[in-house]
Structure formats: C-alpha cells, structure tokens
PDB file of C-alpha atoms in Angstrom:
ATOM      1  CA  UNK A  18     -26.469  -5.328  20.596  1.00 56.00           C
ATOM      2  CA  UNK A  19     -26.655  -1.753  19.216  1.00 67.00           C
ATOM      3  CA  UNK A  20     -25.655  -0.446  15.968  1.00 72.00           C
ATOM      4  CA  UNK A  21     -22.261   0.409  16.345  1.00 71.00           C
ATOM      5  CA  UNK A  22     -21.268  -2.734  18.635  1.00 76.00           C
ATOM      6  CA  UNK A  23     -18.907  -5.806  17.167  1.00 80.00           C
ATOM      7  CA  UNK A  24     -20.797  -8.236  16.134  1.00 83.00           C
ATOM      8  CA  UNK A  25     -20.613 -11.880  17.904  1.00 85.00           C
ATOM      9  CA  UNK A  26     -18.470 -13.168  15.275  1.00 88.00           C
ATOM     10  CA  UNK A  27     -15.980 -10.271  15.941  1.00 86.00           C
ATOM     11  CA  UNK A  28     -16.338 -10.042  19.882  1.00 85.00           C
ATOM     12  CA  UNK A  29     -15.502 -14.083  19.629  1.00 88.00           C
ATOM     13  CA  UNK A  30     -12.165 -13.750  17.427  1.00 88.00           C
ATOM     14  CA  UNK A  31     -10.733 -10.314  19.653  1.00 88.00           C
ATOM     15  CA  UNK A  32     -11.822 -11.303  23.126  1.00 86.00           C
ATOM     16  CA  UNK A  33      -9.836 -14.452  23.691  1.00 88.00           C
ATOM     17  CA  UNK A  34      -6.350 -12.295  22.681  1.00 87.00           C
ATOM     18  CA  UNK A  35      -7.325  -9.047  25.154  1.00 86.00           C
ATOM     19  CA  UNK A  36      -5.672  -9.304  28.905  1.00 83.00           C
ATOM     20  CA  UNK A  37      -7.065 -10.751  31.871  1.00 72.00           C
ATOM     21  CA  UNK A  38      -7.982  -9.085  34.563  1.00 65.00           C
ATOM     22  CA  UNK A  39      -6.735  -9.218  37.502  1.00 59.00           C
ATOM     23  CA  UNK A  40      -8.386 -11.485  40.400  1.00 59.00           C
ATOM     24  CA  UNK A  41     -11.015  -9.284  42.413  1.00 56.00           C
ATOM     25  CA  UNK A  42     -11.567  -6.923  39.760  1.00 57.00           C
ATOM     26  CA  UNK A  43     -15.432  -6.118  38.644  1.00 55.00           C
ATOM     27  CA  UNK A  44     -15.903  -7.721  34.929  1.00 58.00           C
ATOM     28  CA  UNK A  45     -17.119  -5.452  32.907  1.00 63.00           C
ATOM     29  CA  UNK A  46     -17.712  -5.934  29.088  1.00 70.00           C
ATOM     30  CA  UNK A  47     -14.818  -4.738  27.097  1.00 78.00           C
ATOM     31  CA  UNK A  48     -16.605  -4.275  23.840  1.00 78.00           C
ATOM     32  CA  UNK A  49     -17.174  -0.816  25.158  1.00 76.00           C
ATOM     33  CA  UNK A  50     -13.433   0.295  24.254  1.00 78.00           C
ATOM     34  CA  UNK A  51     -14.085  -0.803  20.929  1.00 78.00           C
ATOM     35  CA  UNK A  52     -17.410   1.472  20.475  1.00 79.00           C
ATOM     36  CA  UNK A  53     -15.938   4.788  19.407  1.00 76.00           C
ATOM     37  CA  UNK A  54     -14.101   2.669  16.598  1.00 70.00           C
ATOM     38  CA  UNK A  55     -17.606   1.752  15.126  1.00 71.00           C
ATOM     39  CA  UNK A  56     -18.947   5.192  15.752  1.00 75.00           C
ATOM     40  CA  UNK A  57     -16.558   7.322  14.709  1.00 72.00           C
ATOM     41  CA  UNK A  58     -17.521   9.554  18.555  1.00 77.00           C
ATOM     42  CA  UNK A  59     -15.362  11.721  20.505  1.00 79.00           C
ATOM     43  CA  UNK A  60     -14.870   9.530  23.807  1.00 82.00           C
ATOM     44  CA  UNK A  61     -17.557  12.036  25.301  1.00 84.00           C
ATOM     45  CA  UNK A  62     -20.084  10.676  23.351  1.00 85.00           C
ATOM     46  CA  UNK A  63     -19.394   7.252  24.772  1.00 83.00           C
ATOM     47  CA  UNK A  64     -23.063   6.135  25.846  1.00 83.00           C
ATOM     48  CA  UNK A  65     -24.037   5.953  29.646  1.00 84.00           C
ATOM     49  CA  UNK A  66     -24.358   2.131  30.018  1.00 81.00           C
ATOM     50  CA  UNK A  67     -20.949   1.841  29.047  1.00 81.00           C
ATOM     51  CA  UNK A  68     -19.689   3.464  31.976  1.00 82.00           C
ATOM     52  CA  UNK A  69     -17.392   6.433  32.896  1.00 85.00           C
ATOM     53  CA  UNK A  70     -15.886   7.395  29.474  1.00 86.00           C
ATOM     54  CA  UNK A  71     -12.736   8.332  31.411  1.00 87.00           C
ATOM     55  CA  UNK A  72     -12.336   4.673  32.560  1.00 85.00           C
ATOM     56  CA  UNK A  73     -13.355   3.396  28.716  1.00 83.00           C
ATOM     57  CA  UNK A  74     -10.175   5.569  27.573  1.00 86.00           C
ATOM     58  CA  UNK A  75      -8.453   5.127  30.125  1.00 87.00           C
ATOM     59  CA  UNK A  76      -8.454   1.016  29.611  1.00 85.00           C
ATOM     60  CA  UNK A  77      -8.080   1.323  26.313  1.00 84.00           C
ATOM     61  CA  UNK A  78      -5.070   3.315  26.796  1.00 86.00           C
ATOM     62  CA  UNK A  79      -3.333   1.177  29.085  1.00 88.00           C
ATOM     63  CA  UNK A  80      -3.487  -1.759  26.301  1.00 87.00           C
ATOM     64  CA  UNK A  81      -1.640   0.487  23.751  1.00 87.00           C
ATOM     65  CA  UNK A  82       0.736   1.434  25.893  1.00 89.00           C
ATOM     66  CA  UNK A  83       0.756  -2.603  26.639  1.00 90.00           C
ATOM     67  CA  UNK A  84       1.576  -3.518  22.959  1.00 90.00           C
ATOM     68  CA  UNK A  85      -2.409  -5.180  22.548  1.00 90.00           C
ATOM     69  CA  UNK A  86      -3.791  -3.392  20.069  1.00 87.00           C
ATOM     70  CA  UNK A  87      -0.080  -4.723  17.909  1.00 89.00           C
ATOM     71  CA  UNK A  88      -0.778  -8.347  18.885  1.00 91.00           C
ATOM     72  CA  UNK A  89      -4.259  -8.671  18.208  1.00 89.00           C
ATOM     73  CA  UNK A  90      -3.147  -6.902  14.408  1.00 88.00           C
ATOM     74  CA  UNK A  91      -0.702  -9.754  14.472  1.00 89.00           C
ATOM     75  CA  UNK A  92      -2.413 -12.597  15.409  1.00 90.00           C
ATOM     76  CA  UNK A  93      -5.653 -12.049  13.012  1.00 88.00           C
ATOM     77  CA  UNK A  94      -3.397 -10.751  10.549  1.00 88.00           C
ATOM     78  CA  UNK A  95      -0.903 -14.071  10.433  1.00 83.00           C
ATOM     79  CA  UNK A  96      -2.679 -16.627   8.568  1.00 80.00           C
ATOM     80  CA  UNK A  97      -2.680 -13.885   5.420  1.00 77.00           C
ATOM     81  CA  UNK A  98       1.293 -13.685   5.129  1.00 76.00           C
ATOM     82  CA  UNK A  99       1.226 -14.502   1.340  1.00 78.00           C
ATOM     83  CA  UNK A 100       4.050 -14.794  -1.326  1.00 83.00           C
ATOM     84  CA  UNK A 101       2.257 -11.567  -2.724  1.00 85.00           C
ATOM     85  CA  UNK A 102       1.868  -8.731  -1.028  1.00 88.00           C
ATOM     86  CA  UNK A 103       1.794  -5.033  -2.307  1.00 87.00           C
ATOM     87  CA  UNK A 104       2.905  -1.371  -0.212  1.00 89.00           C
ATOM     88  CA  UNK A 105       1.323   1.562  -0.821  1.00 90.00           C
ATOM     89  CA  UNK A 106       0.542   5.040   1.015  1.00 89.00           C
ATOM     90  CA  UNK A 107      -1.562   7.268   1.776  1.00 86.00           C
ATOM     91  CA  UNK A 108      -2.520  11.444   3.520  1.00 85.00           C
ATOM     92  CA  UNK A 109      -5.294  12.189   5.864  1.00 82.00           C
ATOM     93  CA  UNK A 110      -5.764  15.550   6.559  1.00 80.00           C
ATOM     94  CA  UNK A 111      -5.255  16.025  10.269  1.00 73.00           C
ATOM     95  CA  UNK A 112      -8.364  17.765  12.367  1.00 65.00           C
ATOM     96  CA  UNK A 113      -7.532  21.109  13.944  1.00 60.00           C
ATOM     97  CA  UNK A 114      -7.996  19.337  17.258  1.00 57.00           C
ATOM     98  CA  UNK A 115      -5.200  16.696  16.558  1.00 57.00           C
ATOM     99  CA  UNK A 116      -2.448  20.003  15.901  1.00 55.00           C
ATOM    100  CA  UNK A 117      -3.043  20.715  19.593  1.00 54.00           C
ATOM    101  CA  UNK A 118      -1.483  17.313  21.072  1.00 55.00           C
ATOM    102  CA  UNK A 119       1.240  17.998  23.226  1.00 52.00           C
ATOM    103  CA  UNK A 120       4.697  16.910  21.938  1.00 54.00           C
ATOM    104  CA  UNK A 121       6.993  16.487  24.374  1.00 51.00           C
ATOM    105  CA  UNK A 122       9.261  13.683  23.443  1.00 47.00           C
ATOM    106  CA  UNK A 123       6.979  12.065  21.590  1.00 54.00           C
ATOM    107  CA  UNK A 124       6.083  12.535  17.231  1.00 59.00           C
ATOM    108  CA  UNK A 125       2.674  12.882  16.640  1.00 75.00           C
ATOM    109  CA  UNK A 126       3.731  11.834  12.886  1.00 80.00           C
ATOM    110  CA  UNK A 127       2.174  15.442  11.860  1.00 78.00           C
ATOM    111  CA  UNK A 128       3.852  17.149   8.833  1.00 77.00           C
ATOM    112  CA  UNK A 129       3.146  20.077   6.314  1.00 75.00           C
ATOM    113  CA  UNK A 130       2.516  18.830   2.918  1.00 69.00           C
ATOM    114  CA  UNK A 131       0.320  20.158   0.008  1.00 72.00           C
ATOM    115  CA  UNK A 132      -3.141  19.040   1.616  1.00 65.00           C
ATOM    116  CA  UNK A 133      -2.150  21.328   4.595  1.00 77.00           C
ATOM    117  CA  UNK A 134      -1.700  19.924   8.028  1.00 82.00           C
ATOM    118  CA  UNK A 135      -1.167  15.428   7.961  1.00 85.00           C
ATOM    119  CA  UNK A 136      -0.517  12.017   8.254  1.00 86.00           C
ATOM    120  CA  UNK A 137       0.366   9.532   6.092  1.00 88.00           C
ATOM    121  CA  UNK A 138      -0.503   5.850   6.599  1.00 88.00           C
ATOM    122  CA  UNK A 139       1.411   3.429   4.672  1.00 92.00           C
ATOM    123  CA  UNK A 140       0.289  -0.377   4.029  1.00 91.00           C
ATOM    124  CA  UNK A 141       0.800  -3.614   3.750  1.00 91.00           C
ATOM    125  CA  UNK A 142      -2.058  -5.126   1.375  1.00 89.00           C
ATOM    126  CA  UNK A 143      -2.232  -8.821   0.528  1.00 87.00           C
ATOM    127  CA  UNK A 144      -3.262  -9.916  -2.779  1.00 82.00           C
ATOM    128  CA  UNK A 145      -6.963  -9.487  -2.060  1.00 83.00           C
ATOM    129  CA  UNK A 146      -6.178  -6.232  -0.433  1.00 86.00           C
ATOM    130  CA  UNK A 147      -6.755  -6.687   3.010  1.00 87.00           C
ATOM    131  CA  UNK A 148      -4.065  -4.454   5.067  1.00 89.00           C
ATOM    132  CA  UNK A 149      -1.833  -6.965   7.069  1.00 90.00           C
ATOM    133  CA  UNK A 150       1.006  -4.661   7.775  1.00 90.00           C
ATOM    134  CA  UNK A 151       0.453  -0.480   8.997  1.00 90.00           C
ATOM    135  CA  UNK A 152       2.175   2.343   9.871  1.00 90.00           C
ATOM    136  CA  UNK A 153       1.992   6.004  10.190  1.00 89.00           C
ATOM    137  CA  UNK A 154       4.838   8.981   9.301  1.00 88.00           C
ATOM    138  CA  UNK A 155       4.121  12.457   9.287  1.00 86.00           C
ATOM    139  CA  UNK A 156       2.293  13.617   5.600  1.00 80.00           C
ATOM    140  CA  UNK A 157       5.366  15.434   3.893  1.00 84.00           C
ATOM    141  CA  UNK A 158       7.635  11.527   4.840  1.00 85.00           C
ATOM    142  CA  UNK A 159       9.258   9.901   2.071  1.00 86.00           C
ATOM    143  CA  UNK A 160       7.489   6.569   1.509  1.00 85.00           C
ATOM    144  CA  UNK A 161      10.531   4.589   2.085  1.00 85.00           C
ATOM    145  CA  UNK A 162      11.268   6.381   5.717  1.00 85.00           C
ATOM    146  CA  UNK A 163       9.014   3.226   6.625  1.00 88.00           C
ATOM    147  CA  UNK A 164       9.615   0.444   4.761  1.00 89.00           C
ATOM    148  CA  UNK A 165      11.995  -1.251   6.852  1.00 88.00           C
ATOM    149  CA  UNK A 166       9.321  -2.180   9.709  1.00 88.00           C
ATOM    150  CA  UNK A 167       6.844  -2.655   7.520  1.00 90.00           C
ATOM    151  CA  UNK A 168       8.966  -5.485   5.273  1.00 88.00           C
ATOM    152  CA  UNK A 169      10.679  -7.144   7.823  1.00 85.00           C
ATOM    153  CA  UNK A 170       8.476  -9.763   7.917  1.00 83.00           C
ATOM    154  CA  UNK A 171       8.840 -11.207   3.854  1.00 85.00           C
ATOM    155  CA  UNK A 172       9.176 -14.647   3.664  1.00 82.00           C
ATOM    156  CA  UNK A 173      10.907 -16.267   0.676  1.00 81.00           C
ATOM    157  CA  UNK A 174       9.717 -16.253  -2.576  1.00 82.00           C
ATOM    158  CA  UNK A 175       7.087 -13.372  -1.681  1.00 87.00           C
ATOM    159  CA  UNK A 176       6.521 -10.986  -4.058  1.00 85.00           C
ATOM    160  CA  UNK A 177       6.681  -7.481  -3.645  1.00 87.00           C
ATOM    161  CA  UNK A 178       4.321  -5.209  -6.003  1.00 85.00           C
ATOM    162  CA  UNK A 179       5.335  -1.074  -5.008  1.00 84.00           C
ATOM    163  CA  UNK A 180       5.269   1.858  -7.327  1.00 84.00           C
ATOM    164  CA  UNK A 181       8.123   4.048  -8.347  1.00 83.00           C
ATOM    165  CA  UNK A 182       8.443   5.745  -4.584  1.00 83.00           C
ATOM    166  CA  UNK A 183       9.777   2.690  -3.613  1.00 84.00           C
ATOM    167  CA  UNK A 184      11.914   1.951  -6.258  1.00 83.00           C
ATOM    168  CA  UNK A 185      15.388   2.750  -4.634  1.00 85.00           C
ATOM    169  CA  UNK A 186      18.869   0.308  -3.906  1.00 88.00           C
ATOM    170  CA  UNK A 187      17.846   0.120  -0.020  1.00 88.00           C
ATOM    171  CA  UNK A 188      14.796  -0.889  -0.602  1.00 87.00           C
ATOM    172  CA  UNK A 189      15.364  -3.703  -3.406  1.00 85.00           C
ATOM    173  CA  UNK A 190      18.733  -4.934  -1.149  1.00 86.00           C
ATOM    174  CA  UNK A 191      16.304  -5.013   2.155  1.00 85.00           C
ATOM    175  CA  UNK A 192      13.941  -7.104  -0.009  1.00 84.00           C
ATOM    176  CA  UNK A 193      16.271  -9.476  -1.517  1.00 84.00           C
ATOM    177  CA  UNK A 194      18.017 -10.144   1.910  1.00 82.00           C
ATOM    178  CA  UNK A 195      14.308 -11.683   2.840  1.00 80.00           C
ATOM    179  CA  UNK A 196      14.375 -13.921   0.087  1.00 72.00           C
ATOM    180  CA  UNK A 197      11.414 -11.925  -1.674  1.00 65.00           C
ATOM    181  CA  UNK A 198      11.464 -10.813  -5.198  1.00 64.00           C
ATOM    182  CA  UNK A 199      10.156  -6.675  -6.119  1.00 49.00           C
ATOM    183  CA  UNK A 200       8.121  -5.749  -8.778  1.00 54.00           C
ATOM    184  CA  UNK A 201       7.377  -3.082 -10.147  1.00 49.00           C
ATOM    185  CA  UNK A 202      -4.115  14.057  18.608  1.00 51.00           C
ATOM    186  CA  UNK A 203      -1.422  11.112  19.087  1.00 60.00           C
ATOM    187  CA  UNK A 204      -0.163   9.034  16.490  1.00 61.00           C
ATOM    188  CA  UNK A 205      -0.361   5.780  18.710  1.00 66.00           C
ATOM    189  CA  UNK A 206      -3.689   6.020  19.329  1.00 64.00           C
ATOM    190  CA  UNK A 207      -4.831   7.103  15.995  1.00 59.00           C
ATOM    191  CA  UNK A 208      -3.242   4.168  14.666  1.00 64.00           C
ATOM    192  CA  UNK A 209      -4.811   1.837  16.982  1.00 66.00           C
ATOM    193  CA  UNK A 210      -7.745   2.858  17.410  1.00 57.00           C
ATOM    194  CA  UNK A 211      -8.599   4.117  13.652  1.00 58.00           C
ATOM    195  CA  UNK A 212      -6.184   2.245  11.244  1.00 71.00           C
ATOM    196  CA  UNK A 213      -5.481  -1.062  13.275  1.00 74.00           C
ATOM    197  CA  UNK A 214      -8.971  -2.052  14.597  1.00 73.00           C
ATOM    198  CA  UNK A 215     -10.432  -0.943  11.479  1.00 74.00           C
ATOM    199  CA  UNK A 216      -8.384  -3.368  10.032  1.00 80.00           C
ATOM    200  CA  UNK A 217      -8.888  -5.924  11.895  1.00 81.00           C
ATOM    201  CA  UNK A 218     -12.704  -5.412  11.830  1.00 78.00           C
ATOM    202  CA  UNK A 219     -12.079  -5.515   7.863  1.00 79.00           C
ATOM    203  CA  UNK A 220     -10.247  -9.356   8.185  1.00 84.00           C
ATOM    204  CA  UNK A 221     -12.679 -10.597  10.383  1.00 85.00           C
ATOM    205  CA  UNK A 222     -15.549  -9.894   8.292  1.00 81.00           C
ATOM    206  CA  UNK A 223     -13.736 -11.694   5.516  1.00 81.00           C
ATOM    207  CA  UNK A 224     -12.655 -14.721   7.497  1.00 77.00           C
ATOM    208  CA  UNK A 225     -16.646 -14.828   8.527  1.00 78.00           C
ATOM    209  CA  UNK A 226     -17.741 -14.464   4.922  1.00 77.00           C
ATOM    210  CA  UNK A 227     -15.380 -17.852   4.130  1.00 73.00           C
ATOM    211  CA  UNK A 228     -16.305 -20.119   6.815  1.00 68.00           C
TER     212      UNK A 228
END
C-alpha cells in the first residue's frame, strides 16, 4: 500500500457499499478513485499503475452522478444520529481553475463574498464533532438557505446547538416540527470528492480507534 492509499480498515468499511460490476467486466481495484482524495492531485497526477486517469475520473464520476458517494456518507454516517447535534458554516476560497467550470444549467455554488471568489460548506457536527450531515451554497449564501436538507433528518428530543445566523422563526418552526429542541470546478464533485470522503475517512478512523 502506498502513502496516500485507504488503509485496510477503510477499504473494508467503503468497499462492500460501492456497485458491482457488471458480469464480464475486468476487476480492477477501486481504491484508485479514492487516491486523489488522499493526495490532494489533479487527476493527471493519478500514478501509472492505477490506470488511464480518464477511466479513474471517469468511474468515479459515474457514481456521483449514481447517488454513491451520498449513500456511502449515509450509511457510515447513521449509527452517529445523536440527540445532540450542532450546524455551523464555513468559506473556502475557490481556485482560479474552479471559476472556469462551465455553467450551463447547473450552480457551481460559486459566489462573491469578502474573501473574493467561494464556497461555503455548511455542517452537521455530532457532539464529538464528527460531520454527519454536508452541504455546499455559494460563499455570499445566507446560512439558513440550507438548513432545510441538512435538518430533515432530527429525531425527537435532539438537540440543536447553532449560533445567531440561524436564529430565525423558519428555522426554530422546522426544528420543532421534528420533535428536536434549538439552542442557542463543480460543486458535486467538490463535495464528494473533498468534503464527503474526507468525512467519511474522518468516521472511519474513529470507529477503528473504538473497536
């Protein structure tokens, strides 16, 4: 295993939720999508035993587009739905490459705010911290644009812990519905393969740490 590949532990939790492939098709080891996650590399970069990088991205693709990279979040992230969980937010400043992303019909979640060119990435925290909830809006979005999809999945009795951006009627109505109690280049792919796998890479190594 090289540096930047998932460890056994983390290979062994992920591979068992990823597709199957189809009957007749060459199996190839999938913890080469996964490699410019640990890297931080432009898909160029990907290393020669790994294959084409064009197929690597090209797979990897075809499971955001499929919804996996949102399951596998789900499924590590479900045994940490606790009656405390906390919403914050935060800007990244966007590369100059990621400004040059064709639009189309499609938002990029790219805004103008006062650290220039962004995105903001709100989350879901537990009560140690670890993200079980994410999203992305463009850097100058109100932090309650996204609260909606990120809280739709309270329980009752949770707790709620948000600052004063969040402190609005909507918001403390969509909460109480729940039964929960408030206190005090391309978007998709940036969030899966940067905010999402990160996070799951970040519960895994916790669940290991415990068992």
């Amino acid at each position: 295993m090289s540096r930047y590949d998932l460890t056994d532990f983390e290979w062994g939790a992920i591979e068992p939720l990823l597709p199957n492939k189809p009957r007749g098709v060459p199996q190839v080891d999938d913890r080469r999508v996964l490699w410019v996650l640990r890297s931080g590399a432009p898909w160029r970069d990907l290393p020669e035993r790994y294959g084409p990088r064009t197929t690597c991205y090209n797979r990897f693709a075809r499971w955001r587009k499929a919804g996996v990279w949102d399951m596998l979040m789900d499924a590590i992230t479900a045994p940490r739905q606790g009656n405390i969980q906390m919403i914050d937010s935060t800007s990244v400043r966007a590369h100059q490459q990621a400004a040059t992303a064709q639009r189309g019909d499609r938002d990029h979640c790219l805004g103008r705010s006062r650290g220039g060119l962004t995105t903001k990435i709100h989350v879901v925290v537990d009560a140690q911290g670890l993200p079980i909830r994410l999203g992305l809006t463009a850097g100058q979005a109100h932090d309650g644009q996204i609260v909606d999809a990120l809280l739709d999945h309270l329980g009752p009795r949770t707790i709620v812990l948000a600052d004063k951006a969040y402190d609005a009627d909507r918001i403390r109505e969509l909460i109480q519905e729940r039964g929960a109690t408030r206190y005090d280049k391309l978007a998709a792919n940036f969030l899966a393969i940067m905010i999402q796998l990160a996070s799951i890479r970040l519960l895994l190594r916790n669940y290991e740490s415990t068992t």
